[in-house]
Amino acid sequence: MKERYIEQFMWGFQDSFRISIDLEVERAFEDIGFEAEARCILIGFEAAGEHRFPICVEQGEILYKPEDFADVAHLAIEKYKQNPESKIFNTDPRTHKLRQESLLNRMRAEALEDILGSLEGQEGSIFFASNSVRVGDYDVHVIIGTDKQAVARVPQIATTMIDRMPVIHSLLHAVVWEILGRAAKALYLPDAGAGLRVLGASTGEMVRTATEDMLRTMIYCIGYWFASDFHLLMNQLSALPYEGREGAGRLVLSKAENPAIDISLKLTTPVKSRNTLAIRKLLEGGGPTADVFCDGEQVYGLGAVRPDYDPASESVFVVTFLRRGYWELSHADVALLAVRDGIPSLPRHVLDEGYLADLCDRLFPDGDDDALLRAARAIGKHRHGAMLVISIDAKSEAKRLSPQSWVVEPGPLSTSLLTQLTDMDGAVLLDPRGNCHAIGVILDGVAKGEGDPARGSRLNNAVRYLGGSRPATIVVVYSADGGIDILPQMHPRVLRSEVNGAVATYLHLATQRPPELELISRVWKVVESLQFYLSSDQCDVLNDARKELEEWRMENIQLTIRERSFRPDSRMDDSYWLPESD
């Protein structure tokens, strides 16, 4: 077996520690529905002794050099001097010393985040660094990096600090900081990384704890500071039936004196927030004209948020109980968190407008994309599920399906009418210009072993319908459980140069000896994600290169990884290529 050697040495298990954190982050991202790659980096600063590397970087594939971080100490001191907390004086000398040392430590972590994001080739990444922990002779920071644009797309608020108290502004940030906090604590243990469960908790446990932290700090925004069990209380409310009916309604979180709200019914004796039975009953009194209001500590009345509420103030939040065991937290009509049966995640019922527009462009070159997007958004305001069918031959399809639907005079519909029509069973049928041809449409089709038995009739009816010999058609399905599907599910269009570049990069790395196995693994994942677009020749050369690499791996480290061979996909054709820019 090949000898194991760590050049930039901090402690003996630093590589296995980093790999373990990598895996934990991957699992947590998958659990909450965040679709982006992430990687863990460890950066240590010499604090004692004399070593060859005053700065050590444990990173797997080589992207960063110790000299990249030569200015971290200077930048950290500048950040420290500019931070108002550095001017705070505590009368107890020990307390003052500990708090200022912790602040300087935090400023070094922020300096690392800034420098990593500014390095060449890292402009598309964002980094989160923990405070350092002394491991041997080094102060070690744990850092998680991921895609900056993907993080920006996560629903979040803008507030990050209130009255010197930090606010966790999204579920993703809460999960990242929970993992970093646990990783920093794990570094205090002897031989961190020697065991299998580095963080000492399951992924689900970490996500739930992160959710509790997010909710507790986010509710600081309404002026309540003691919401430590808010997550538990909302789960209890969503699970409680009322006279046999499942939970529903809206709980608005706001201070009673907030000028952005109007209270139309005020309770003379407010209900404590722990009295879930009473609050569940009050929720039955809410409706289109009034919601139940709570300041975190107690429910004090019914009313409405004023239409001139300024979302930038971030002082009013809404908990919506959609059905039994399912609730959401939102701000200004943007869902921030979804909880189903106690399991938190990012809201998944977000219409993928980019994919819908791309599909319209591919199937309906002469269609009105804007009108179709407006229609898809309108039916998304349904109360119990809805379906929109867009057919290039809507006139003929309306006539063919008319025994089970109502054919109408073709014409555009207002968004409010489209929303209203979702209250009846059946789909709304449009042509590519956005004109309605039928309502209450029941789709036909023959089962062909496709679909999903775990999903409802709307999705499966749409799958069966599209499985037949139909004219070009798009179906947007809003399920009652909150899911959104856009059918057909086609692979996106990509650049041929992107596929060729990924293949060339892998072939180049796979033939190097000794190979950089972690970098090769990451590039292989990219190639796997592009498998649909591979030609027969590309499949052959990739399979051969992979076989030779595994033979080397087995010979040198007595380990091999079994992967299925690539095969060209018969559905791939030139329609899946994007035009190359000049």
XYZ file of C-alpha atoms in Angstrom:
582
model
C 0.000 0.000 0.000
C 1.196 3.495 -0.851
C 2.637 5.415 2.106
C 0.341 8.117 3.478
C 1.968 11.533 3.847
C 0.595 14.933 4.938
C 2.844 17.749 3.775
C 1.119 20.649 5.553
C 0.751 18.849 8.877
C -1.451 20.089 11.719
C -2.604 16.784 13.227
C -2.710 13.186 12.081
C -6.408 12.891 11.222
C -6.906 16.230 9.479
C -7.720 14.681 6.101
C -10.298 12.220 7.450
C -11.824 15.022 9.560
C -12.217 17.199 6.464
C -13.689 14.358 4.394
C -16.195 13.590 7.173
C -17.363 17.215 7.251
C -17.666 17.136 3.453
C -20.008 14.161 3.698
C -22.063 15.722 6.495
C -22.566 18.903 4.480
C -23.603 16.906 1.416
C -26.206 14.965 3.428
C -27.566 18.090 5.137
C -27.900 19.981 1.847
C -29.780 17.036 0.375
C -32.079 16.863 3.413
C -33.201 20.490 3.135
C -33.418 20.445 -0.670
C -30.454 22.709 -1.436
C -29.004 21.593 -4.757
C -25.402 22.736 -4.920
C -21.965 21.227 -4.442
C -19.988 22.100 -1.320
C -16.497 21.444 -0.043
C -14.783 21.675 3.333
C -11.391 23.334 3.831
C -9.278 23.503 6.981
C -6.875 26.422 7.425
C -4.535 26.535 10.400
C -2.328 29.361 11.675
C 0.795 28.526 13.663
C 0.279 29.481 17.321
C 3.229 27.659 18.954
C 6.485 25.984 18.003
C 8.448 26.467 14.800
C 7.134 24.638 11.764
C 7.882 24.519 8.074
C 4.443 25.962 7.263
C 3.256 28.887 9.419
C -0.067 28.537 7.562
C -1.399 25.080 6.680
C -4.222 24.287 4.257
C -6.010 20.921 4.283
C -8.182 20.891 1.188
C -8.062 17.658 -0.835
C -7.727 18.865 -4.408
C -5.127 21.640 -4.561
C -6.777 25.008 -5.140
C -5.192 27.244 -2.497
C -1.644 27.898 -1.333
C -0.570 29.014 2.163
C 0.746 32.275 0.736
C -2.788 33.141 -0.441
C -3.568 33.850 3.215
C -0.477 35.849 4.153
C -2.546 39.021 4.688
C -5.226 37.409 6.858
C -3.793 38.616 10.177
C -3.525 42.228 8.973
C -7.011 42.206 7.498
C -8.424 40.669 10.679
C -6.939 43.449 12.825
C -8.391 46.104 10.508
C -11.817 44.461 10.710
C -11.476 44.265 14.487
C -10.699 47.982 14.817
C -13.698 48.900 12.633
C -16.120 46.654 14.518
C -18.186 48.570 17.135
C -17.928 45.599 19.513
C -14.203 46.274 19.893
C -15.128 49.526 21.723
C -17.286 47.702 24.294
C -15.646 47.572 27.724
C -16.509 44.948 30.343
C -15.624 45.804 33.921
C -14.582 42.228 34.700
C -11.060 41.900 33.223
C -11.381 38.208 32.400
C -14.751 38.674 30.668
C -13.355 41.612 28.699
C -10.308 39.618 27.605
C -12.345 36.573 26.510
C -14.875 38.625 24.544
C -12.262 40.661 22.722
C -10.232 37.559 21.886
C -13.378 35.913 20.557
C -14.155 38.998 18.453
C -10.651 39.049 16.965
C -11.004 35.337 16.235
C -14.302 36.042 14.450
C -12.695 38.816 12.445
C -9.975 36.435 11.253
C -12.691 34.011 10.155
C -14.395 36.808 8.200
C -11.049 37.808 6.679
C -10.635 34.214 5.476
C -14.111 34.316 3.913
C -13.254 37.545 2.074
C -9.871 36.364 0.822
C -11.157 32.992 -0.367
C -13.951 34.670 -2.307
C -11.507 37.094 -3.942
C -9.028 34.494 -5.231
C -8.808 33.895 -8.956
C -11.344 31.327 -10.089
C -13.390 31.577 -6.886
C -15.634 34.469 -7.897
C -18.628 32.132 -8.168
C -18.194 30.707 -4.672
C -19.157 31.893 -1.205
C -17.387 30.777 1.971
C -18.407 30.364 5.614
C -15.656 30.054 8.245
C -15.911 28.977 11.870
C -13.934 30.571 14.662
C -10.620 28.816 15.201
C -9.852 26.078 17.711
C -6.344 25.241 18.954
C -5.303 21.821 17.608
C -1.716 20.960 18.472
C 0.357 24.009 17.521
C -2.217 25.503 15.143
C -5.363 27.612 15.413
C -7.628 25.804 12.941
C -10.638 27.253 11.102
C -13.234 24.993 9.450
C -14.558 26.477 6.212
C -17.465 25.476 3.963
C -17.586 26.783 0.410
C -20.486 26.485 -2.035
C -22.082 28.128 -5.080
C -22.739 31.846 -4.550
C -25.676 32.100 -6.972
C -27.379 29.046 -5.477
C -27.120 30.636 -2.015
C -28.533 33.910 -3.356
C -31.570 32.026 -4.717
C -32.415 30.589 -1.293
C -35.413 32.406 0.259
C -34.035 34.641 2.986
C -34.473 37.930 4.782
C -31.945 40.769 4.705
C -31.625 41.373 8.448
C -28.515 39.809 9.970
C -28.233 41.782 13.242
C -30.685 43.375 15.686
C -29.611 45.127 18.874
C -26.183 43.457 18.696
C -27.879 40.054 18.387
C -27.145 37.994 15.239
C -30.086 36.911 13.089
C -29.848 33.730 10.990
C -31.568 34.806 7.805
C -32.273 31.503 6.020
C -32.519 27.781 6.661
C -29.422 27.178 4.550
C -27.347 29.590 6.650
C -28.701 27.975 9.812
C -27.629 24.513 8.640
C -24.173 25.712 7.596
C -23.567 27.427 10.936
C -24.876 24.426 12.870
C -22.391 22.159 11.073
C -19.540 24.631 11.530
C -20.360 24.986 15.232
C -20.366 21.239 15.759
C -17.181 20.855 13.714
C -15.401 23.461 15.848
C -16.489 21.648 19.032
C -15.277 18.340 17.560
C -11.795 19.845 17.157
C -11.495 20.048 20.947
C -11.595 16.244 21.150
C -8.372 14.222 21.013
C -7.572 12.905 17.524
C -10.482 14.695 15.864
C -11.406 12.744 12.750
C -10.285 9.361 14.043
C -13.881 8.162 14.516
C -16.729 7.802 12.033
C -19.293 10.187 13.551
C -17.262 13.354 13.731
C -20.147 15.692 14.563
C -21.869 13.365 17.030
C -25.387 13.780 15.631
C -27.559 12.542 12.787
C -28.266 14.777 9.811
C -31.918 15.107 10.812
C -30.988 16.167 14.331
C -28.626 18.857 13.021
C -31.239 20.198 10.595
C -33.879 20.376 13.333
C -31.491 22.175 15.698
C -30.556 24.581 12.894
C -34.248 25.267 12.266
C -34.826 26.074 15.925
C -31.869 28.502 15.863
C -33.144 30.151 12.689
C -36.663 30.642 14.047
C -35.477 31.865 17.448
C -33.251 34.546 15.925
C -35.562 35.466 13.053
C -38.332 36.286 15.513
C -36.001 38.871 17.036
C -37.174 40.928 14.056
C -40.635 41.357 15.591
C -39.131 42.285 18.965
C -39.543 38.969 20.800
C -36.412 37.463 22.340
C -37.522 34.192 23.912
C -38.809 31.970 21.093
C -36.629 28.985 21.945
C -39.462 26.454 21.527
C -41.242 28.146 18.596
C -40.556 25.244 16.237
C -42.131 22.779 18.681
C -45.197 24.982 19.260
C -45.880 25.325 15.525
C -45.532 21.564 15.038
C -48.079 21.016 17.807
C -50.509 23.524 16.282
C -50.228 21.996 12.820
C -50.868 18.500 14.191
C -54.001 19.434 16.187
C -57.347 18.704 14.515
C -60.403 20.804 15.299
C -63.727 18.955 15.440
C -62.285 16.308 13.145
C -60.906 18.813 10.626
C -57.210 19.073 9.842
C -55.299 22.197 10.842
C -55.467 25.285 8.637
C -55.205 29.051 8.983
C -52.634 31.823 9.343
C -50.814 33.081 12.416
C -49.327 36.545 11.884
C -46.286 37.395 14.023
C -46.064 41.070 14.909
C -45.997 43.420 17.855
C -49.443 44.862 18.614
C -48.130 48.424 18.330
C -46.645 47.853 14.855
C -48.124 50.583 12.587
C -48.100 48.104 9.686
C -51.062 46.137 11.102
C -54.738 46.827 11.754
C -56.381 44.959 14.633
C -60.145 44.623 14.138
C -60.809 42.353 17.141
C -58.690 42.620 20.285
C -58.810 40.045 23.062
C -59.187 41.542 26.523
C -57.314 38.533 27.897
C -54.586 37.458 25.452
C -53.912 33.743 25.019
C -50.464 32.493 25.986
C -48.563 31.042 23.023
C -48.169 27.728 24.881
C -51.942 27.264 24.970
C -52.043 25.422 21.657
C -55.617 24.154 22.078
C -56.979 27.684 22.455
C -54.890 29.040 19.586
C -56.012 26.178 17.350
C -59.614 27.149 18.052
C -58.914 30.831 17.359
C -57.353 29.902 14.007
C -60.808 28.685 12.942
C -61.973 32.279 13.249
C -59.397 33.512 10.766
C -60.125 33.834 7.090
C -59.848 36.047 4.015
C -60.545 39.272 5.936
C -58.683 38.668 9.213
C -55.810 36.570 10.523
C -54.847 35.637 14.066
C -52.106 37.880 15.487
C -49.360 36.850 17.902
C -46.402 38.776 19.345
C -44.470 35.606 20.136
C -45.531 35.521 23.778
C -49.301 35.634 23.330
C -52.150 35.818 20.818
C -53.860 39.179 21.203
C -56.443 39.499 18.424
C -57.504 39.229 14.794
C -56.755 41.677 12.037
C -54.872 42.259 8.826
C -51.499 43.468 7.591
C -51.846 46.879 5.967
C -51.364 46.960 2.188
C -48.686 49.657 2.606
C -46.501 47.402 4.810
C -42.858 48.002 3.913
C -41.205 44.580 3.411
C -37.804 46.197 4.036
C -38.759 46.625 7.709
C -38.991 42.834 8.130
C -41.218 43.261 11.183
C -44.176 41.049 10.215
C -43.971 37.301 9.567
C -46.679 34.756 8.784
C -47.032 31.104 9.753
C -49.451 29.347 7.400
C -50.930 26.007 8.441
C -51.663 24.355 5.126
C -52.853 20.977 6.310
C -52.303 18.588 9.173
C -48.597 18.369 10.019
C -47.579 20.912 7.355
C -46.774 24.573 8.008
C -44.693 27.337 6.465
C -43.007 30.486 7.682
C -43.069 33.363 5.207
C -42.321 37.050 4.917
C -43.953 39.380 2.383
C -45.507 36.370 0.586
C -42.115 34.655 0.230
C -41.968 31.253 1.943
C -38.759 30.938 3.978
C -39.259 27.528 5.573
C -41.505 24.498 5.080
C -42.064 21.890 7.806
C -43.812 18.608 7.019
C -44.473 16.240 9.930
C -41.695 17.905 11.906
C -39.147 17.652 9.090
C -37.838 21.093 7.980
C -36.782 21.924 4.431
C -36.500 24.792 2.008
C -39.878 25.534 0.354
C -40.162 23.230 -2.665
C -43.357 24.537 -4.220
C -41.600 27.214 -6.239
C -42.451 27.364 -9.929
C -39.319 26.813 -12.020
C -39.998 29.691 -14.369
C -36.650 29.294 -16.122
C -37.396 25.693 -17.084
C -40.964 26.553 -18.112
C -39.735 29.401 -20.339
C -37.093 27.131 -21.881
C -39.697 24.420 -22.538
C -42.071 26.948 -24.126
C -39.262 28.202 -26.337
C -38.428 24.662 -27.460
C -41.992 23.389 -28.030
C -43.762 26.621 -28.995
C -41.312 28.836 -30.943
C -44.127 31.234 -31.877
C -45.822 31.227 -28.466
C -46.292 34.084 -26.015
C -43.957 33.067 -23.175
C -44.990 35.984 -20.960
C -48.694 35.113 -21.198
C -47.996 31.457 -20.403
C -45.838 32.358 -17.392
C -48.585 34.657 -16.073
C -51.102 31.832 -16.444
C -48.832 29.377 -14.616
C -48.362 31.846 -11.762
C -52.102 32.499 -11.567
C -53.129 28.876 -11.139
C -50.405 28.583 -8.489
C -52.702 30.498 -6.141
C -54.974 27.460 -5.914
C -56.593 26.208 -2.728
C -56.396 22.456 -3.279
C -54.304 21.695 -6.358
C -54.560 22.785 -9.986
C -53.420 21.918 -13.486
C -52.629 23.975 -16.585
C -52.408 22.317 -20.018
C -50.784 24.175 -22.918
C -51.236 22.479 -26.296
C -50.035 23.543 -29.726
C -53.350 22.139 -31.042
C -55.556 23.323 -28.205
C -58.596 23.771 -30.446
C -58.662 20.123 -31.558
C -57.797 18.822 -28.083
C -60.616 20.867 -26.524
C -63.079 19.314 -28.955
C -61.727 15.780 -28.466
C -61.876 16.050 -24.673
C -65.218 17.919 -24.637
C -67.381 15.083 -23.305
C -65.512 15.539 -20.004
C -64.942 19.316 -20.099
C -66.447 22.615 -21.223
C -65.251 24.096 -24.517
C -65.175 27.910 -24.467
C -64.808 30.630 -27.051
C -60.999 31.037 -27.425
C -59.646 34.108 -25.724
C -57.318 35.362 -22.957
C -58.390 35.159 -19.316
C -57.475 37.518 -16.504
C -55.146 36.142 -13.850
C -57.880 36.494 -11.199
C -60.314 34.440 -13.296
C -57.669 31.793 -13.939
C -57.094 31.524 -10.201
C -60.825 31.295 -9.576
C -61.232 28.489 -12.127
C -58.838 26.293 -10.157
C -61.586 25.810 -7.553
C -63.313 23.399 -9.938
C -61.966 19.972 -10.795
C -60.074 19.561 -14.040
C -57.460 21.525 -15.939
C -57.497 24.781 -17.857
C -56.498 24.282 -21.519
C -54.585 27.078 -23.294
C -52.937 27.478 -26.667
C -49.333 28.764 -26.967
C -50.593 32.350 -27.243
C -52.311 32.103 -23.857
C -55.891 31.828 -25.162
C -58.213 29.552 -23.195
C -60.037 26.812 -25.157
C -61.548 24.659 -22.391
C -62.040 24.462 -18.634
C -62.662 21.549 -16.267
C -60.563 19.357 -18.560
C -60.088 15.703 -17.552
C -57.050 14.239 -19.298
C -57.132 10.786 -20.849
C -54.359 8.330 -21.590
C -53.206 4.742 -21.205
C -51.012 3.543 -18.345
C -47.607 2.455 -19.676
C -45.673 1.720 -16.519
C -44.805 5.382 -15.999
C -45.800 7.813 -13.280
C -45.352 7.707 -9.519
C -47.679 5.683 -7.244
C -46.675 7.907 -4.324
C -48.096 10.977 -6.087
C -51.703 12.007 -6.698
C -54.042 11.630 -9.641
C -53.219 15.020 -11.197
C -49.583 14.157 -11.848
C -50.262 10.594 -12.939
C -53.089 11.650 -15.289
C -50.726 14.179 -16.859
C -48.011 11.536 -17.283
C -50.452 9.127 -18.969
C -51.784 11.885 -21.226
C -48.310 12.903 -22.406
C -47.374 9.249 -22.899
C -49.686 9.019 -25.892
C -49.311 10.414 -29.399
C -50.200 13.981 -28.489
C -49.383 17.261 -30.207
C -46.651 19.279 -28.485
C -47.971 19.875 -24.971
C -46.793 21.274 -21.631
C -48.604 20.427 -18.392
C -48.027 22.360 -15.163
C -49.247 20.382 -12.140
C -49.770 21.954 -8.725
C -50.414 19.100 -6.301
C -52.477 19.517 -3.159
C -49.433 18.531 -1.088
C -47.530 21.595 -2.310
C -45.419 19.998 -5.051
C -45.041 21.538 -8.519
C -44.229 19.550 -11.645
C -43.655 20.811 -15.163
C -44.083 18.107 -17.794
C -42.564 16.797 -19.980
C -39.367 16.524 -17.971
C -36.736 17.079 -20.630
C -33.011 17.424 -20.162
C -31.983 21.084 -20.370
C -30.149 22.441 -23.357
C -26.413 22.825 -22.794
C -23.364 23.986 -24.704
C -21.558 21.298 -26.648
C -18.294 22.957 -25.574
C -19.288 22.487 -21.908
C -19.664 18.733 -22.405
C -16.485 18.439 -24.465
C -14.562 20.449 -21.882
C -15.694 18.245 -18.980
C -14.747 15.091 -20.899
C -11.333 16.490 -21.853
C -10.625 17.566 -18.262
C -11.447 14.128 -16.912
C -9.352 12.321 -19.535
C -6.398 14.599 -18.796
C -6.593 14.039 -15.020
C -7.297 10.303 -15.229
C -4.100 9.635 -17.193
C -1.790 11.442 -14.768
C 0.295 9.296 -12.428
C -0.013 9.525 -9.542
C -3.566 10.806 -10.029
C -5.177 13.519 -7.896
C -7.999 11.240 -6.774
C -10.183 13.817 -5.016
C -10.053 16.238 -7.935
C -10.754 13.379 -10.350
C -13.758 12.362 -8.233
C -15.214 15.861 -8.449
C -14.695 16.064 -12.214
C -16.214 12.586 -12.604
C -19.380 13.852 -10.895
C -19.554 16.653 -13.458
C -19.163 14.174 -16.320
C -21.831 11.937 -14.760
C -24.251 14.859 -14.637
C -23.711 15.313 -18.397
C -24.056 11.621 -19.258
C -27.200 12.149 -21.352
C -25.270 14.304 -23.835
C -22.286 11.980 -24.371
C -21.628 10.545 -27.805
C -20.771 6.893 -28.378
C -17.079 7.721 -28.867
C -16.989 9.808 -25.669
C -18.592 6.965 -23.715
C -15.935 4.552 -24.976
C -12.916 6.690 -24.119
C -14.328 7.612 -20.705
C -15.010 3.972 -19.863
C -11.477 2.994 -20.910
C -9.899 5.810 -18.862
C -11.998 4.903 -15.835
C -10.975 1.234 -16.122
C -7.257 2.123 -16.255
C -7.618 4.439 -13.267
C -9.314 1.743 -11.192
C -6.564 -0.723 -12.098
C -3.984 1.792 -10.827
C -6.024 2.400 -7.672
C -6.266 -1.325 -6.953
C -2.556 -1.878 -7.566
C -1.376 1.007 -5.419
C -3.894 1.393 -2.608
C -5.812 -1.914 -2.760
C -9.084 -0.122 -3.327
C -11.386 0.143 -6.300
C -14.681 1.929 -6.925
C -17.248 0.198 -9.109
C -19.018 2.512 -11.529
C -21.502 1.633 -14.259
C -20.166 2.066 -17.765
C -21.400 4.994 -19.817
C -23.709 4.282 -22.750
C -25.012 6.772 -25.307
C -28.653 7.796 -24.817
C -30.839 7.170 -27.871
C -33.010 10.215 -27.044
C -30.113 12.652 -27.427
C -30.147 14.765 -30.587
C -29.012 18.215 -31.731
C -32.089 19.908 -30.227
C -30.400 19.639 -26.814
C -27.463 21.877 -27.798
C -27.472 25.574 -27.033
C -26.021 27.835 -29.727
C -22.389 28.701 -29.012
C -21.632 32.405 -28.606
C -19.171 33.930 -31.046
